[in-house]
Backbone as CSV, one residue per row, in Angstrom:
resi,resn,N_x,N_y,N_z,CA_x,CA_y,CA_z,C_x,C_y,C_z
1,MET,50.808,192.548,114.179,50.715,192.356,113.817,50.824,194.034,114.539
2,ILE,51.277,196.033,117.213,51.486,197.690,117.368,51.802,198.183,118.681
3,HIS,52.620,198.875,118.690,52.889,199.480,119.622,52.603,200.693,120.631
4,PRO,51.441,200.342,120.205,50.868,201.375,120.035,50.267,201.968,121.659
5,SER,50.318,203.343,122.110,49.834,203.527,123.332,48.427,203.637,123.245
6,LEU,47.737,203.872,122.295,46.744,204.030,122.087,45.459,203.222,121.631
7,GLY,44.183,203.938,122.523,43.063,203.270,122.187,41.991,204.588,122.628
8,ARG,41.090,204.141,123.333,40.157,204.908,124.010,40.297,205.339,125.678
9,ALA,41.423,206.737,125.644,41.391,207.158,127.029,40.790,206.777,128.005
10,SER,41.308,206.241,129.493,40.404,205.626,129.949,39.138,206.786,130.682
11,SER,39.984,208.345,130.194,38.796,209.903,130.746,37.405,209.235,129.963
12,PRO,36.425,210.085,130.678,35.379,209.876,129.913,35.429,210.918,128.149
13,GLN,36.403,211.733,127.897,36.753,212.476,126.486,38.084,212.731,126.601
14,LEU,38.651,212.473,125.392,39.795,212.875,124.863,40.006,214.795,124.903
15,PRO,41.566,215.228,125.526,41.276,216.424,125.812,41.400,217.313,124.132
16,THR,42.002,218.119,123.859,41.317,218.666,122.654,42.828,218.544,121.228
17,GLN,44.239,218.201,122.078,44.919,218.371,121.308,45.171,217.085,120.387
18,HIS,44.080,216.047,120.265,44.746,215.242,119.668,44.252,215.426,117.805
19,ALA,45.320,214.892,117.168,45.561,214.703,115.557,45.923,213.418,114.826
20,THR,45.643,213.121,113.597,45.463,212.059,113.035,46.980,211.803,112.404
21,TRP,47.681,210.750,112.826,48.716,209.928,112.746,48.845,208.741,111.836
22,THR,49.474,208.347,111.049,49.771,207.372,109.908,50.678,206.456,109.951
23,VAL,50.761,205.057,110.316,51.693,204.092,110.692,52.849,204.162,109.341
24,ASP,54.101,204.419,109.919,55.352,204.027,108.820,55.583,202.713,108.352
25,PRO,55.279,202.592,107.162,55.492,200.715,107.199,56.726,200.286,107.014
26,ALA,57.830,201.697,106.623,58.821,201.162,106.529,59.322,201.307,107.924
27,HIS,59.333,201.811,108.593,59.973,201.070,110.301,59.260,200.704,111.031
28,SER,57.740,200.145,110.706,56.905,199.461,112.184,57.362,197.967,111.037
29,SER,56.638,197.406,112.738,56.406,195.717,112.079,55.654,195.207,112.784
30,ILE,55.300,193.947,112.643,54.302,193.384,113.298,54.931,191.572,113.107
31,LEU,55.440,191.129,114.148,56.266,190.116,114.679,55.505,189.014,115.537
32,PHE,55.521,187.805,115.392,55.309,186.894,116.511,55.540,185.560,116.215
33,THR,55.650,185.077,117.535,56.641,183.957,117.886,55.277,182.926,118.206
34,ALA,55.832,181.006,117.773,55.145,179.943,118.115,56.141,179.184,118.435
35,ARG,55.251,178.064,118.749,56.506,176.937,119.707,56.124,175.861,118.367
36,HIS,56.883,175.576,117.863,57.136,174.218,117.046,57.934,173.557,118.306
37,MET,57.245,171.470,117.489,57.535,170.261,117.846,58.166,170.691,119.543
38,VAL,57.370,171.877,120.463,56.951,171.497,121.348,58.450,172.510,122.475
39,VAL,59.934,172.297,121.551,60.757,172.847,122.617,61.268,174.501,121.821
40,ALA,61.031,173.872,120.353,61.786,175.017,118.959,60.927,176.460,119.418
41,ARG,60.959,177.193,118.692,60.343,179.051,118.681,60.399,179.101,117.189
42,VAL,59.104,179.761,116.390,59.381,180.253,114.922,58.698,181.152,114.953
43,HIS,59.841,181.942,114.358,59.411,183.850,114.735,59.018,184.102,113.194
44,GLY,58.223,185.205,112.867,57.694,185.487,111.751,57.308,187.085,111.533
45,ARG,57.305,187.427,111.019,56.410,188.744,110.640,55.556,189.000,109.366
46,PHE,54.682,189.681,109.472,53.789,190.645,108.336,54.289,191.746,107.467
47,GLU,54.450,191.049,106.211,55.743,192.382,105.466,55.057,193.549,104.573
48,LYS,53.367,193.502,104.993,52.989,194.555,104.315,51.617,195.044,105.924
49,LEU,51.496,196.218,106.246,50.757,196.709,106.686,50.476,198.017,106.892
50,THR,49.464,198.486,107.334,49.035,199.680,107.347,48.734,200.474,108.775
51,GLY,48.425,201.600,108.991,47.397,201.755,110.275,47.023,203.192,110.694
52,THR,45.902,203.916,111.360,46.365,204.721,111.892,45.834,205.027,113.417
53,LEU,46.144,206.243,113.644,46.681,207.160,114.834,45.602,207.820,115.380
54,ARG,45.088,207.929,116.187,44.517,209.639,116.859,44.851,209.639,118.303
55,VAL,46.243,210.318,118.309,46.417,210.931,119.165,46.523,212.476,119.794
56,ASN,45.998,212.104,121.282,46.465,213.521,121.957,48.247,213.840,122.343
57,THR,48.583,214.576,121.459,50.027,215.042,120.944,50.614,215.557,122.512
58,ASP,49.167,215.978,123.715,50.324,216.153,125.284,50.403,214.893,125.630
59,GLN,49.418,213.827,125.588,49.786,213.120,126.507,49.575,211.483,125.690
60,PRO,50.683,211.359,124.808,50.837,210.057,123.821,50.166,208.965,123.625
61,THR,49.822,208.664,125.355,49.117,206.838,126.060,47.693,207.474,125.977
62,GLN,46.947,208.139,125.045,45.902,208.532,124.882,45.542,208.759,123.182
63,GLY,44.854,207.841,123.077,43.627,208.058,121.885,43.567,206.737,121.307
64,GLU,43.528,206.487,119.744,42.485,205.211,119.253,43.932,204.829,118.095
65,VAL,43.877,203.558,117.883,44.405,203.058,116.891,43.805,201.885,116.299
66,GLU,44.181,202.087,114.467,43.538,200.906,114.373,45.013,200.786,113.367
67,VAL,45.313,199.537,113.181,46.400,198.465,112.386,45.983,197.560,111.557
68,SER,46.258,197.015,110.386,45.693,196.128,109.225,46.651,195.570,109.218
69,ALA,47.040,194.008,108.526,48.686,193.769,108.138,47.683,192.824,107.189
70,ASP,48.582,192.353,105.765,47.708,191.375,105.094,48.660,190.271,105.411
71,ALA,46.985,189.420,105.485,47.814,188.136,105.871,48.349,187.695,105.368
72,ALA,48.402,187.797,103.830,49.277,186.624,102.725,50.774,187.292,102.820
73,SER,50.778,188.579,103.885,52.375,188.783,103.389,53.059,188.409,104.600
74,ILE,52.614,186.971,105.210,53.486,186.335,106.235,54.840,185.968,105.735
75,TYR,55.826,186.000,106.623,57.132,186.062,105.784,57.390,185.422,107.452
76,THR,58.474,183.875,107.171,59.150,182.827,108.413,60.440,182.865,107.935
77,GLY,60.421,182.861,106.118,61.489,182.074,106.308,61.880,180.975,105.184
78,SER,60.292,180.292,105.315,60.318,178.888,104.666,59.266,179.482,103.599
79,PRO,59.678,178.641,102.845,58.237,179.327,101.365,57.319,178.328,101.110
80,GLU,57.792,177.320,101.604,56.759,176.254,102.027,55.318,176.162,103.394
81,ARG,56.417,177.020,104.468,55.698,176.712,105.907,54.943,177.872,105.018
82,ASP,55.357,179.226,104.636,54.745,180.172,104.503,52.967,180.236,103.866
83,ALA,53.582,179.557,102.780,52.321,178.951,101.649,51.440,178.300,102.437
84,HIS,51.655,177.413,103.170,50.965,176.579,104.411,50.413,177.297,105.434
85,LEU,50.993,178.396,105.513,50.288,178.992,107.127,48.769,180.353,106.229
86,ARG,49.127,179.998,104.748,48.398,181.174,104.126,46.728,180.236,103.778
87,SER,47.164,179.040,104.009,46.454,177.956,103.587,44.858,178.165,104.792
88,ALA,44.006,177.521,104.313,42.340,177.588,104.592,43.420,176.820,106.823
89,ASP,44.098,176.106,106.143,44.724,175.456,107.679,44.865,176.456,108.839
90,PHE,45.171,177.475,108.636,45.875,178.450,109.136,45.285,179.981,109.201
91,LEU,45.702,181.115,108.387,44.970,182.713,107.955,43.860,181.875,107.001
92,ASP,43.929,181.369,105.862,43.225,181.218,105.283,42.776,182.536,104.610
93,VAL,44.301,183.204,103.559,44.135,184.435,103.207,42.981,184.373,102.156
94,GLU,42.084,183.790,101.377,41.797,183.788,100.461,40.622,184.612,100.632
95,ASN,40.096,183.570,101.562,38.928,184.219,102.313,39.006,185.065,103.556
96,ALA,40.020,185.427,104.242,40.054,186.395,105.090,41.493,187.166,104.883
97,PRO,41.540,188.317,104.108,43.018,188.789,103.666,43.591,189.620,104.574
98,LYS,42.582,190.397,105.433,43.748,190.954,106.280,43.258,190.801,108.249
99,ILE,44.361,191.298,108.433,44.200,191.372,110.121,44.100,192.189,110.430
100,ILE,43.458,192.494,111.647,42.839,193.765,111.846,42.699,194.295,113.922
101,PHE,43.327,195.153,113.859,43.270,195.790,115.446,42.825,196.448,115.847
102,ARG,41.698,197.525,116.509,40.775,197.865,116.685,40.806,198.947,118.261
103,SER,41.717,199.126,118.583,41.203,199.844,119.626,40.136,200.041,120.452
104,SER,39.857,199.524,121.698,38.549,200.733,122.191,38.973,201.494,123.139
105,ARG,39.977,200.826,124.633,40.720,202.339,125.291,42.066,202.128,125.761
106,THR,42.572,202.652,126.104,43.769,202.485,127.037,43.463,202.897,128.556
107,GLU,44.307,201.855,129.122,44.552,201.511,130.700,46.267,201.864,131.569
108,PRO,45.964,203.217,131.887,47.838,203.891,132.437,48.564,202.605,133.806
109,THR,49.463,202.423,133.093,50.432,201.350,133.706,51.105,202.327,134.676
110,GLY,51.377,203.529,134.601,52.916,204.086,135.105,53.384,204.644,134.409
111,GLY,54.087,205.774,134.269,55.002,206.504,133.217,54.941,206.518,131.698
112,SER,55.300,205.852,131.042,55.308,206.097,129.628,54.067,204.324,129.305
113,GLY,54.151,203.684,130.045,53.485,202.479,130.017,51.830,202.644,130.552
114,PHE,51.268,201.348,129.169,49.657,201.177,129.212,49.396,199.782,129.266
115,ARG,47.890,199.833,129.494,47.700,198.592,128.478,46.390,198.982,127.951
116,LEU,46.677,198.551,126.550,46.069,198.498,125.157,44.952,198.051,124.792
117,HIS,43.841,198.536,125.083,42.258,197.172,125.094,41.538,197.677,123.896
118,GLY,41.585,196.071,123.357,40.635,196.133,121.926,40.629,194.886,121.206
119,ALA,40.090,195.107,119.884,39.460,193.795,119.561,40.640,193.643,118.021
120,LEU,40.619,192.230,117.934,41.961,191.200,117.295,40.854,190.567,115.953
121,THR,40.667,191.069,114.845,39.981,190.400,113.948,41.213,189.284,113.267
122,ILE,40.710,188.019,113.316,41.811,187.052,112.270,41.291,185.964,111.862
123,ARG,41.050,185.290,110.073,40.010,184.443,109.649,39.005,185.470,109.474
124,ASN,38.385,186.663,109.973,37.004,186.551,110.065,36.816,186.700,111.270
125,ILE,37.343,186.276,112.375,36.688,186.191,114.004,37.042,187.084,114.262
126,THR,36.339,188.326,115.205,37.313,188.858,115.820,36.395,188.584,118.091
127,GLN,38.084,189.023,118.364,38.140,188.447,119.958,38.542,189.609,120.708
128,PRO,38.437,190.003,121.672,38.956,191.274,122.670,40.557,190.339,122.594
129,VAL,41.334,191.685,122.976,42.979,191.235,123.241,42.966,192.707,124.357
130,ILE,44.419,192.324,125.068,45.226,193.579,125.186,46.369,193.469,125.302
131,PHE,46.800,194.580,124.777,48.586,194.451,124.815,49.142,195.253,125.497
132,GLU,50.324,195.018,126.022,50.861,195.698,127.193,51.878,196.596,126.402
133,ALA,51.483,197.914,126.291,52.103,198.906,125.362,52.691,200.048,125.987
134,ARG,53.690,200.585,125.522,54.463,201.687,125.915,54.569,202.666,124.792
135,HIS,54.467,203.761,124.964,55.468,204.816,124.217,56.317,205.281,124.089
136,THR,57.111,204.444,123.600,59.350,204.635,123.578,59.426,206.126,122.964
137,ALA,58.446,206.843,122.496,59.167,208.653,121.891,58.860,209.124,121.342
138,SER,59.260,210.740,121.105,58.654,211.167,120.496,59.379,212.226,120.104
139,SER,59.916,211.883,118.469,61.438,212.814,117.902,60.854,213.129,116.658
140,LYS,62.182,213.970,116.966,61.921,214.264,115.024,63.019,213.143,114.444
141,ASP,62.995,213.090,112.611,63.748,212.584,112.066,64.711,213.567,111.396
142,PRO,66.078,212.973,111.113,66.938,213.745,110.105,66.025,215.097,109.330
143,TRP,65.160,214.186,108.569,64.541,215.338,107.848,63.226,217.152,108.569
144,GLY,63.735,216.577,110.096,62.692,217.444,110.538,60.985,217.176,110.611
145,ARG,60.706,215.911,110.045,59.521,215.013,110.438,58.955,214.837,111.869
146,GLN,58.013,215.155,112.468,57.938,214.660,113.550,57.315,212.978,114.357
147,ARG,57.801,211.920,115.026,57.388,210.962,114.708,57.028,210.776,116.044
148,LEU,56.490,209.192,116.030,55.658,208.779,117.521,55.990,207.191,117.595
149,LEU,57.009,206.899,118.843,56.891,205.778,118.646,56.434,204.648,119.941
150,TYR,56.002,203.778,119.238,55.538,202.817,120.653,55.911,201.149,120.153
151,THR,55.694,200.285,121.350,55.868,199.198,121.042,54.503,198.138,122.098
152,ALA,54.217,197.401,121.913,53.218,196.551,122.548,53.499,194.987,121.825
153,ARG,52.540,194.089,123.520,52.593,193.194,123.103,51.955,192.133,123.891
154,SER,51.445,190.807,123.213,50.309,189.987,123.812,51.111,188.775,123.394
155,SER,49.811,188.097,123.909,49.926,186.545,124.013,47.885,186.027,123.217
156,ILE,48.015,185.356,122.570,46.470,185.318,122.002,46.765,183.129,121.622
157,ASN,45.611,182.779,121.925,45.487,181.475,121.968,44.844,181.216,120.328
158,ARG,44.958,180.643,119.044,45.299,180.516,118.052,44.007,179.981,117.725
159,ALA,43.193,178.631,118.763,42.258,177.969,118.508,41.260,179.161,118.350
160,ASP,41.510,179.776,119.313,40.016,181.314,119.516,39.731,182.136,118.320
161,TYR,40.664,181.881,117.076,40.593,182.194,115.820,40.548,181.268,114.997
162,GLY,39.630,180.165,115.261,39.273,179.048,113.958,40.757,178.311,113.758
163,ILE,42.117,178.543,113.950,43.127,178.148,113.058,43.212,176.953,114.682
164,ARG,42.922,175.647,113.761,43.374,174.229,115.189,43.598,173.311,114.022
165,TRP,44.390,173.619,113.105,45.260,172.242,112.518,46.656,172.167,113.427
166,ASN,46.698,170.898,113.321,47.806,170.287,114.668,48.586,169.061,114.104
167,LYS,49.153,168.691,114.442,49.597,166.826,114.733,50.198,166.245,115.396
168,VAL,50.246,165.399,116.083,50.692,164.878,117.300,52.355,164.434,116.725
169,LEU,52.876,164.551,117.635,54.459,164.189,117.873,54.858,162.779,118.041
170,ASP,55.371,161.933,117.999,55.904,160.733,118.850,55.938,160.912,120.292
171,ASN,56.628,162.098,120.773,56.765,161.804,122.142,55.257,162.856,123.106
172,GLY,54.368,162.569,122.050,53.297,162.965,122.653,52.584,164.684,122.867
173,GLY,53.581,165.060,122.256,53.777,166.636,122.218,52.816,166.947,120.806
174,TRP,52.657,167.985,120.470,51.934,169.076,119.235,52.910,169.898,118.527
175,LEU,52.682,169.268,117.605,53.510,170.196,116.446,53.730,171.378,116.463
176,VAL,52.819,172.074,116.317,52.851,173.330,116.920,51.476,174.003,117.830
177,GLY,52.480,174.822,118.879,51.448,175.588,119.729,50.383,175.936,120.107
178,GLU,49.446,176.371,120.794,48.324,176.939,121.051,48.585,178.287,121.708
179,ARG,49.689,178.734,121.664,49.630,180.128,121.756,50.815,180.812,121.107
180,ILE,50.183,182.103,120.111,51.158,183.365,119.660,51.442,184.442,120.394
181,GLU,52.359,184.549,120.439,53.185,185.473,121.044,53.002,186.845,119.937
182,ILE,53.071,188.197,120.131,52.576,189.365,118.918,53.296,190.654,119.727
183,GLU,53.611,190.705,118.615,54.643,192.015,119.129,54.636,192.978,117.746
184,MET,54.258,194.547,118.000,53.987,195.603,117.211,55.687,196.740,117.737
185,ASP,56.454,196.775,116.334,57.101,198.686,116.987,56.244,199.252,115.865
186,ILE,56.027,200.546,116.302,55.230,201.278,115.005,55.376,202.543,115.338
187,GLN,56.196,203.164,114.273,56.811,204.875,113.907,55.337,205.232,113.331
188,ALA,55.209,206.335,113.611,53.638,207.156,113.169,54.202,208.552,112.936
189,VAL,53.556,209.439,112.109,54.123,210.087,111.247,52.661,211.237,111.262
190,PRO,52.891,212.249,110.978,51.279,212.794,111.441,50.893,213.543,109.734
191,VAL,49.912,213.039,109.991,48.651,213.025,108.430,49.060,214.816,107.807
192,VAL,49.217,214.966,106.544,49.108,216.407,106.458,48.164,216.361,105.422
193,SER,47.332,217.572,105.767,46.005,217.948,105.421,46.513,218.655,103.880
């Protein structure tokens, strides 16, 4: 579930003022949306996530990111549905406990926007993915701690990750849509050495 403006910069080398930041899980989220019964939408999130950013503090849309979600922490508000999503029909959390995104490069799109290229691993299957990302703020919290804030959105086909379970409806449509929308909101704080 990441709004980073991170990945390797498109330029050959990162500038020297880059630093390591850690994702603040209390103020970050990985959200998803899936079509249900053709017209409805189901929203969910992963409640446990971690991550590390390596960012050029002068150019916060350049750097690298790795974000990981605990697949078993999926939450949609329905215990029965969540149990099914954890099963081998969907995330198979027993054999694939982590969902991981690792960036490979960034592509500036103007201002604070960029495309975050990388690899997304679900069910131990890794596929290339591009997030439309934005660096939304660099600020200090009320306790004087510096924070970087990012948002990122993408759309994946769940079948690309081996998630093919479905049922045909009476109207000929499918119970679960193929495409999954992903949105990440990330707040990161500097790693204190």
